[in-house]
PDB file of C-alpha atoms and ligand atoms in Angstrom:
ATOM      1  CA  MET A1062      -0.443   8.123  15.428  1.00 87.00           C
ATOM      2  CA  ASN A1063       0.136   9.243  11.841  1.00 94.00           C
ATOM      3  CA  SER A1064      -0.496   6.957   8.882  1.00 93.00           C
ATOM      4  CA  LYS A1065       3.206   6.182   8.389  1.00 95.00           C
ATOM      5  CA  ASP A1066       3.457   4.961  11.992  1.00 96.00           C
ATOM      6  CA  ILE A1067       0.262   2.939  11.614  1.00 97.00           C
ATOM      7  CA  ILE A1068       1.671   1.226   8.515  1.00 98.00           C
ATOM      8  CA  ASN A1069       4.898   0.411  10.363  1.00 97.00           C
ATOM      9  CA  GLU A1070       2.922  -0.965  13.302  1.00 97.00           C
ATOM     10  CA  LEU A1071       0.802  -3.075  10.946  1.00 98.00           C
ATOM     11  CA  LYS A1072       3.910  -4.501   9.274  1.00 98.00           C
ATOM     12  CA  LYS A1073       5.188  -5.671  12.675  1.00 98.00           C
ATOM     13  CA  LEU A1074       1.768  -6.953  13.724  1.00 98.00           C
ATOM     14  CA  VAL A1075       1.233  -8.995  10.536  1.00 98.00           C
ATOM     15  CA  GLU A1076       4.796 -10.316  10.428  1.00 98.00           C
ATOM     16  CA  ASN A1077       4.542 -11.390  14.088  1.00 98.00           C
ATOM     17  CA  GLN A1078       1.198 -13.065  13.448  1.00 98.00           C
ATOM     18  CA  CYS A1079       2.801 -14.991  10.581  1.00 98.00           C
ATOM     19  CA  LYS A1080       5.467 -16.264  13.005  1.00 98.00           C
ATOM     20  CA  GLU A1081       2.882 -17.645  15.433  1.00 97.00           C
ATOM     21  CA  SER A1082       2.565 -21.420  15.669  1.00 95.00           C
ATOM     22  CA  SER A1083      -1.217 -21.026  15.142  1.00 94.00           C
ATOM     23  CA  ASN A1084      -0.458 -19.890  11.558  1.00 96.00           C
ATOM     24  CA  VAL A1085      -0.538 -23.176   9.627  1.00 95.00           C
ATOM     25  CA  PHE A1086       0.911 -21.475   6.530  1.00 94.00           C
ATOM     26  CA  GLY A1087       4.159 -20.729   8.367  1.00 95.00           C
ATOM     27  CA  TYR A1088       6.373 -17.662   8.344  1.00 97.00           C
ATOM     28  CA  GLU A1089       6.604 -17.985   4.538  1.00 96.00           C
ATOM     29  CA  SER A1090       3.106 -16.507   4.396  1.00 97.00           C
ATOM     30  CA  TRP A1091       4.826 -13.216   5.264  1.00 98.00           C
ATOM     31  CA  THR A1092       8.112 -13.537   3.359  1.00 98.00           C
ATOM     32  CA  HIS A1093       6.720 -15.278   0.257  1.00 97.00           C
ATOM     33  CA  HIS A1094       3.247 -13.809   0.079  1.00 98.00           C
ATOM     34  CA  ILE A1095       1.990 -10.846   2.132  1.00 98.00           C
ATOM     35  CA  ASN A1096       5.218  -8.877   1.868  1.00 98.00           C
ATOM     36  CA  ILE A1097       5.277  -9.538  -1.908  1.00 98.00           C
ATOM     37  CA  VAL A1098       1.636  -8.450  -2.247  1.00 98.00           C
ATOM     38  CA  TYR A1099       2.569  -5.298  -0.319  1.00 98.00           C
ATOM     39  CA  LYS A1100       5.465  -4.571  -2.699  1.00 98.00           C
ATOM     40  CA  TYR A1101       3.402  -5.063  -5.867  1.00 98.00           C
ATOM     41  CA  SER A1102       0.410  -3.174  -4.480  1.00 97.00           C
ATOM     42  CA  MET A1103       2.612  -0.099  -4.030  1.00 97.00           C
ATOM     43  CA  MET A1104       3.952  -0.373  -7.572  1.00 98.00           C
ATOM     44  CA  LEU A1105       0.404  -0.602  -8.912  1.00 97.00           C
ATOM     45  CA  SER A1106      -0.771   2.218  -6.709  1.00 97.00           C
ATOM     46  CA  ASP A1107       1.763   4.514  -8.413  1.00 96.00           C
ATOM     47  CA  LYS A1108       0.770   3.336 -11.876  1.00 97.00           C
ATOM     48  CA  LEU A1109      -2.985   3.601 -11.242  1.00 96.00           C
ATOM     49  CA  LYS A1110      -2.754   6.764  -9.148  1.00 97.00           C
ATOM     50  CA  ALA A1111      -4.568   5.088  -6.282  1.00 97.00           C
ATOM     51  CA  ASP A1112      -4.615   6.210  -2.652  1.00 98.00           C
ATOM     52  CA  LYS A1113      -1.328   4.668  -1.542  1.00 97.00           C
ATOM     53  CA  GLU A1114      -2.111   4.613   2.173  1.00 98.00           C
ATOM     54  CA  ILE A1115      -5.371   2.678   1.664  1.00 98.00           C
ATOM     55  CA  VAL A1116      -3.630   0.262  -0.696  1.00 98.00           C
ATOM     56  CA  GLN A1117      -0.696  -0.330   1.690  1.00 98.00           C
ATOM     57  CA  ILE A1118      -2.925  -0.966   4.708  1.00 98.00           C
ATOM     58  CA  SER A1119      -5.265  -3.230   2.748  1.00 98.00           C
ATOM     59  CA  ALA A1120      -2.377  -5.240   1.281  1.00 98.00           C
ATOM     60  CA  LEU A1121      -0.860  -5.774   4.726  1.00 98.00           C
ATOM     61  CA  LEU A1122      -4.171  -6.910   6.218  1.00 98.00           C
ATOM     62  CA  HIS A1123      -5.740  -8.722   3.243  1.00 98.00           C
ATOM     63  CA  ASP A1124      -4.939 -12.254   4.520  1.00 98.00           C
ATOM     64  CA  ILE A1125      -4.913 -11.500   8.243  1.00 98.00           C
ATOM     65  CA  ALA A1126      -7.750 -13.960   8.917  1.00 98.00           C
ATOM     66  CA  SER A1127      -6.019 -16.875   7.124  1.00 97.00           C
ATOM     67  CA  VAL A1128      -2.781 -16.440   9.052  1.00 98.00           C
ATOM     68  CA  THR A1129      -4.652 -16.119  12.344  1.00 97.00           C
ATOM     69  CA  ASP A1130      -6.919 -19.165  12.202  1.00 96.00           C
ATOM     70  CA  ILE A1131      -7.229 -21.790   9.457  1.00 96.00           C
ATOM     71  CA  ASN A1132     -10.926 -22.120  10.300  1.00 96.00           C
ATOM     72  CA  MET A1133     -11.423 -18.669   8.836  1.00 95.00           C
ATOM     73  CA  TYR A1134      -9.650 -19.583   5.588  1.00 94.00           C
ATOM     74  CA  LYS A1135     -12.760 -20.260   3.503  1.00 93.00           C
ATOM     75  CA  ASP A1136     -14.292 -16.846   4.199  1.00 94.00           C
ATOM     76  CA  HIS A1137     -11.050 -15.093   5.055  1.00 96.00           C
ATOM     77  CA  HIS A1138     -11.982 -12.029   2.999  1.00 95.00           C
ATOM     78  CA  ILE A1139     -15.074 -11.476   5.197  1.00 95.00           C
ATOM     79  CA  HIS A1140     -13.387 -12.290   8.528  1.00 97.00           C
ATOM     80  CA  GLY A1141     -10.328 -10.309   7.460  1.00 97.00           C
ATOM     81  CA  ALA A1142     -12.367  -7.188   6.728  1.00 97.00           C
ATOM     82  CA  ASN A1143     -13.912  -7.359  10.215  1.00 98.00           C
ATOM     83  CA  MET A1144     -10.549  -7.999  11.857  1.00 98.00           C
ATOM     84  CA  ALA A1145      -9.054  -5.043   9.988  1.00 98.00           C
ATOM     85  CA  GLU A1146     -11.850  -2.835  11.302  1.00 98.00           C
ATOM     86  CA  ASN A1147     -11.093  -3.841  14.906  1.00 98.00           C
ATOM     87  CA  ILE A1148      -7.345  -3.395  14.472  1.00 98.00           C
ATOM     88  CA  LEU A1149      -7.625   0.005  12.790  1.00 98.00           C
ATOM     89  CA  LYS A1150     -10.162   1.320  15.321  1.00 97.00           C
ATOM     90  CA  LYS A1151      -7.530   0.780  18.010  1.00 97.00           C
ATOM     91  CA  TYR A1152      -5.279   3.194  16.119  1.00 96.00           C
ATOM     92  CA  ASN A1153      -8.166   5.695  15.864  1.00 96.00           C
ATOM     93  CA  TYR A1154      -7.955   5.388  12.100  1.00 97.00           C
ATOM     94  CA  PRO A1155     -10.751   7.422  10.406  1.00 97.00           C
ATOM     95  CA  ILE A1156     -14.021   5.489  10.022  1.00 97.00           C
ATOM     96  CA  ASN A1157     -14.467   6.424   6.346  1.00 97.00           C
ATOM     97  CA  LYS A1158     -10.986   5.118   5.527  1.00 97.00           C
ATOM     98  CA  ILE A1159     -11.652   1.909   7.493  1.00 98.00           C
ATOM     99  CA  ALA A1160     -14.697   1.303   5.275  1.00 96.00           C
ATOM    100  CA  TRP A1161     -12.486   1.788   2.213  1.00 96.00           C
ATOM    101  CA  VAL A1162      -9.892  -0.714   3.496  1.00 97.00           C
ATOM    102  CA  LYS A1163     -12.664  -3.213   4.294  1.00 97.00           C
ATOM    103  CA  LYS A1164     -13.903  -3.051   0.698  1.00 95.00           C
ATOM    104  CA  CYS A1165     -10.395  -3.762  -0.600  1.00 95.00           C
ATOM    105  CA  ILE A1166     -10.072  -6.806   1.665  1.00 96.00           C
ATOM    106  CA  LEU A1167     -13.567  -8.083   0.856  1.00 94.00           C
ATOM    107  CA  SER A1168     -12.980  -7.924  -2.886  1.00 91.00           C
ATOM    108  CA  HIS A1169      -9.487  -9.459  -3.019  1.00 92.00           C
ATOM    109  CA  ARG A1170     -10.879 -12.908  -3.731  1.00 84.00           C
ATOM    110  CA  GLY A1171     -11.257 -14.056  -7.280  1.00 68.00           C
ATOM    111  CA  SER A1172     -15.013 -14.028  -7.679  1.00 57.00           C
ATOM    112  CA  VAL A1173     -15.291 -10.231  -7.785  1.00 52.00           C
ATOM    113  CA  LEU A1174     -14.978  -8.688 -11.224  1.00 52.00           C
ATOM    114  CA  ILE A1175     -12.010  -6.320 -11.410  1.00 51.00           C
ATOM    115  CA  ALA A1176     -13.864  -3.709 -13.454  1.00 54.00           C
ATOM    116  CA  GLN A1177     -16.460  -3.240 -10.713  1.00 65.00           C
ATOM    117  CA  GLY A1178     -14.070  -2.222  -7.967  1.00 83.00           C
ATOM    118  CA  SER A1179     -12.366   1.018  -7.000  1.00 91.00           C
ATOM    119  CA  VAL A1180      -8.834   1.558  -8.226  1.00 95.00           C
ATOM    120  CA  GLU A1181      -7.556   0.696  -4.716  1.00 96.00           C
ATOM    121  CA  GLU A1182      -9.438  -2.636  -4.839  1.00 95.00           C
ATOM    122  CA  VAL A1183      -7.878  -3.336  -8.235  1.00 94.00           C
ATOM    123  CA  CYS A1184      -4.386  -2.660  -6.806  1.00 96.00           C
ATOM    124  CA  VAL A1185      -4.861  -5.145  -3.944  1.00 96.00           C
ATOM    125  CA  SER A1186      -6.540  -7.945  -5.890  1.00 94.00           C
ATOM    126  CA  SER A1187      -4.085  -7.661  -8.789  1.00 95.00           C
ATOM    127  CA  ALA A1188      -1.089  -7.543  -6.413  1.00 97.00           C
ATOM    128  CA  ASP A1189      -2.398 -10.694  -4.704  1.00 96.00           C
ATOM    129  CA  ALA A1190      -2.505 -12.523  -8.051  1.00 96.00           C
ATOM    130  CA  MET A1191       0.886 -11.078  -9.057  1.00 97.00           C
ATOM    131  CA  ALA A1192       2.424 -12.489  -5.868  1.00 97.00           C
ATOM    132  CA  HIS A1193       1.281 -15.983  -6.870  1.00 96.00           C
ATOM    133  CA  ILE A1194       2.888 -15.631 -10.310  1.00 97.00           C
ATOM    134  CA  ASP A1195       6.043 -14.140  -8.728  1.00 97.00           C
ATOM    135  CA  GLN A1196       6.501 -17.095  -6.378  1.00 97.00           C
ATOM    136  CA  LEU A1197       6.915 -20.131  -8.640  1.00 96.00           C
ATOM    137  CA  PRO A1198       8.826 -22.170  -5.990  1.00 96.00           C
ATOM    138  CA  SER A1199       5.891 -21.716  -3.594  1.00 96.00           C
ATOM    139  CA  LEU A1200       3.467 -23.073  -6.200  1.00 96.00           C
ATOM    140  CA  LEU A1201       5.763 -26.025  -6.923  1.00 97.00           C
ATOM    141  CA  HIS A1202       6.038 -26.705  -3.200  1.00 96.00           C
ATOM    142  CA  LEU A1203       2.250 -26.697  -2.930  1.00 94.00           C
ATOM    143  CA  ALA A1204       1.849 -29.058  -5.899  1.00 97.00           C
ATOM    144  CA  TYR A1205       4.551 -31.612  -5.070  1.00 97.00           C
ATOM    145  CA  ALA A1206       5.117 -31.406  -1.321  1.00 96.00           C
ATOM    146  CA  LYS A1207       1.639 -30.556  -0.052  1.00 93.00           C
ATOM    147  CA  LYS A1208      -0.632 -32.095  -2.695  1.00 96.00           C
ATOM    148  CA  ASN A1209       1.776 -34.949  -3.468  1.00 97.00           C
ATOM    149  CA  LEU A1210       1.111 -34.680  -7.186  1.00 97.00           C
ATOM    150  CA  GLN A1211       3.131 -36.596  -9.790  1.00 97.00           C
ATOM    151  CA  ILE A1212       5.487 -34.651 -12.084  1.00 97.00           C
ATOM    152  CA  ASP A1213       3.100 -33.973 -14.982  1.00 96.00           C
ATOM    153  CA  GLU A1214       0.009 -33.511 -12.819  1.00 97.00           C
ATOM    154  CA  GLY A1215       1.956 -31.070 -10.662  1.00 97.00           C
ATOM    155  CA  SER A1216       3.221 -28.938 -13.542  1.00 97.00           C
ATOM    156  CA  GLN A1217      -0.272 -28.905 -15.061  1.00 97.00           C
ATOM    157  CA  TRP A1218      -1.749 -27.830 -11.722  1.00 97.00           C
ATOM    158  CA  VAL A1219       0.800 -25.007 -11.432  1.00 98.00           C
ATOM    159  CA  LYS A1220       0.159 -23.919 -15.040  1.00 97.00           C
ATOM    160  CA  ASN A1221      -3.582 -23.761 -14.369  1.00 97.00           C
ATOM    161  CA  LYS A1222      -3.014 -21.819 -11.181  1.00 96.00           C
ATOM    162  CA  LEU A1223      -0.729 -19.356 -13.008  1.00 97.00           C
ATOM    163  CA  SER A1224      -3.279 -18.903 -15.751  1.00 96.00           C
ATOM    164  CA  ARG A1225      -6.111 -18.219 -13.257  1.00 95.00           C
ATOM    165  CA  SER A1226      -3.929 -15.644 -11.506  1.00 95.00           C
ATOM    166  CA  TRP A1227      -2.994 -14.048 -14.841  1.00 96.00           C
ATOM    167  CA  ASN A1228      -6.674 -13.678 -15.772  1.00 94.00           C
ATOM    168  CA  LYS A1229      -7.332 -11.693 -12.587  1.00 92.00           C
ATOM    169  CA  LEU A1230      -4.754  -9.020 -13.428  1.00 94.00           C
ATOM    170  CA  CYS A1231      -5.466  -5.488 -14.567  1.00 93.00           C
ATOM    171  CA  PRO A1232      -3.497  -4.466 -17.712  1.00 95.00           C
ATOM    172  CA  GLU A1233      -0.880  -2.529 -15.685  1.00 96.00           C
ATOM    173  CA  ALA A1234      -0.207  -5.591 -13.515  1.00 97.00           C
ATOM    174  CA  LYS A1235       0.146  -7.778 -16.625  1.00 97.00           C
ATOM    175  CA  GLU A1236       2.752  -5.385 -17.956  1.00 97.00           C
ATOM    176  CA  LEU A1237       4.753  -5.598 -14.707  1.00 97.00           C
ATOM    177  CA  ILE A1238       4.667  -9.394 -14.345  1.00 98.00           C
ATOM    178  CA  ARG A1239       4.527 -10.577 -17.995  1.00 98.00           C
ATOM    179  CA  HIS A1240       8.194 -11.564 -18.158  1.00 98.00           C
ATOM    180  CA  LYS A1241       7.987 -13.763 -15.040  1.00 97.00           C
ATOM    181  CA  TYR A1242       4.716 -15.271 -16.235  1.00 98.00           C
ATOM    182  CA  ASN A1243       6.218 -16.193 -19.611  1.00 98.00           C
ATOM    183  CA  CYS A1244       9.376 -17.591 -18.013  1.00 97.00           C
ATOM    184  CA  ALA A1245       7.336 -19.724 -15.591  1.00 97.00           C
ATOM    185  CA  ASN A1246       5.219 -21.124 -18.426  1.00 96.00           C
ATOM    186  CA  GLU A1247       8.309 -21.881 -20.493  1.00 96.00           C
ATOM    187  CA  LEU A1248       9.839 -23.836 -17.603  1.00 95.00           C
ATOM    188  CA  LEU A1249       6.637 -25.804 -17.057  1.00 95.00           C
ATOM    189  CA  ALA A1250       6.018 -26.599 -20.742  1.00 87.00           C
TER     190      ALA A1250
HETATM  191 FE1  FE2 B2231      -6.521 -14.127   0.323  1.00 57.29          FE
HETATM  192 FE1  FE2 B2232      -3.287 -13.211  -0.492  1.00 57.29          FE
END
C-alpha cells in the first residue's frame, strides 16, 4: 500500500473509531478536533517545509488512545504512540518512519518544549493547539455544559485555555490563527 492509501485508510479508521460508543468524547472529536488538527498540520507542514506524510499520519493518530478508551486519556500520548506503531506495522509502514511518527505523538502534549522537537513535531503540537483556538464553541460547551461553570467563571476558563494554547504555538502557527485568537478574546472580554 502506498502512503496516500495508508493516509486514506487511517482517515477512515480514526473517523470510525470516533463514531464508536466507547468514545466518550463523541463523534465531535473527529469533526471538531482531529480533522481540524489534520487540516492545520498540513498548512504548517507547507510553511515549515516538514515531511508532509509524517505530519499527516501523526496528526490523524495523535489522539487515537483518547478516542479509544477514556482510561488511556491521562497518558494518551504514550498509549497513542504505541497504538500507532501497531496500526502502522499492519500496513508494513517503514520502521524508521514509524519511530518518527511515534515521536510526534509522544511530544504533542504541552509539557514538551517546542524548540526541542523536530519540525514535524512542531507541526503536530502547534496544530493541536490551533484546533483548540479554532473551535471556540467547543470550549464554551466544555465550560458551561460539561463543567457547569457560571457565566464569568466560564469565560475566564475559556480565556485561560486559549492563552495556554496560544503560548504553545510556533510563530508560523500564530500568524495563521492570530485573527481567530483576537476575535475570540474580544468576544470573551
Ligand atoms: Fe492529545
Ligand atoms: Fe488533540
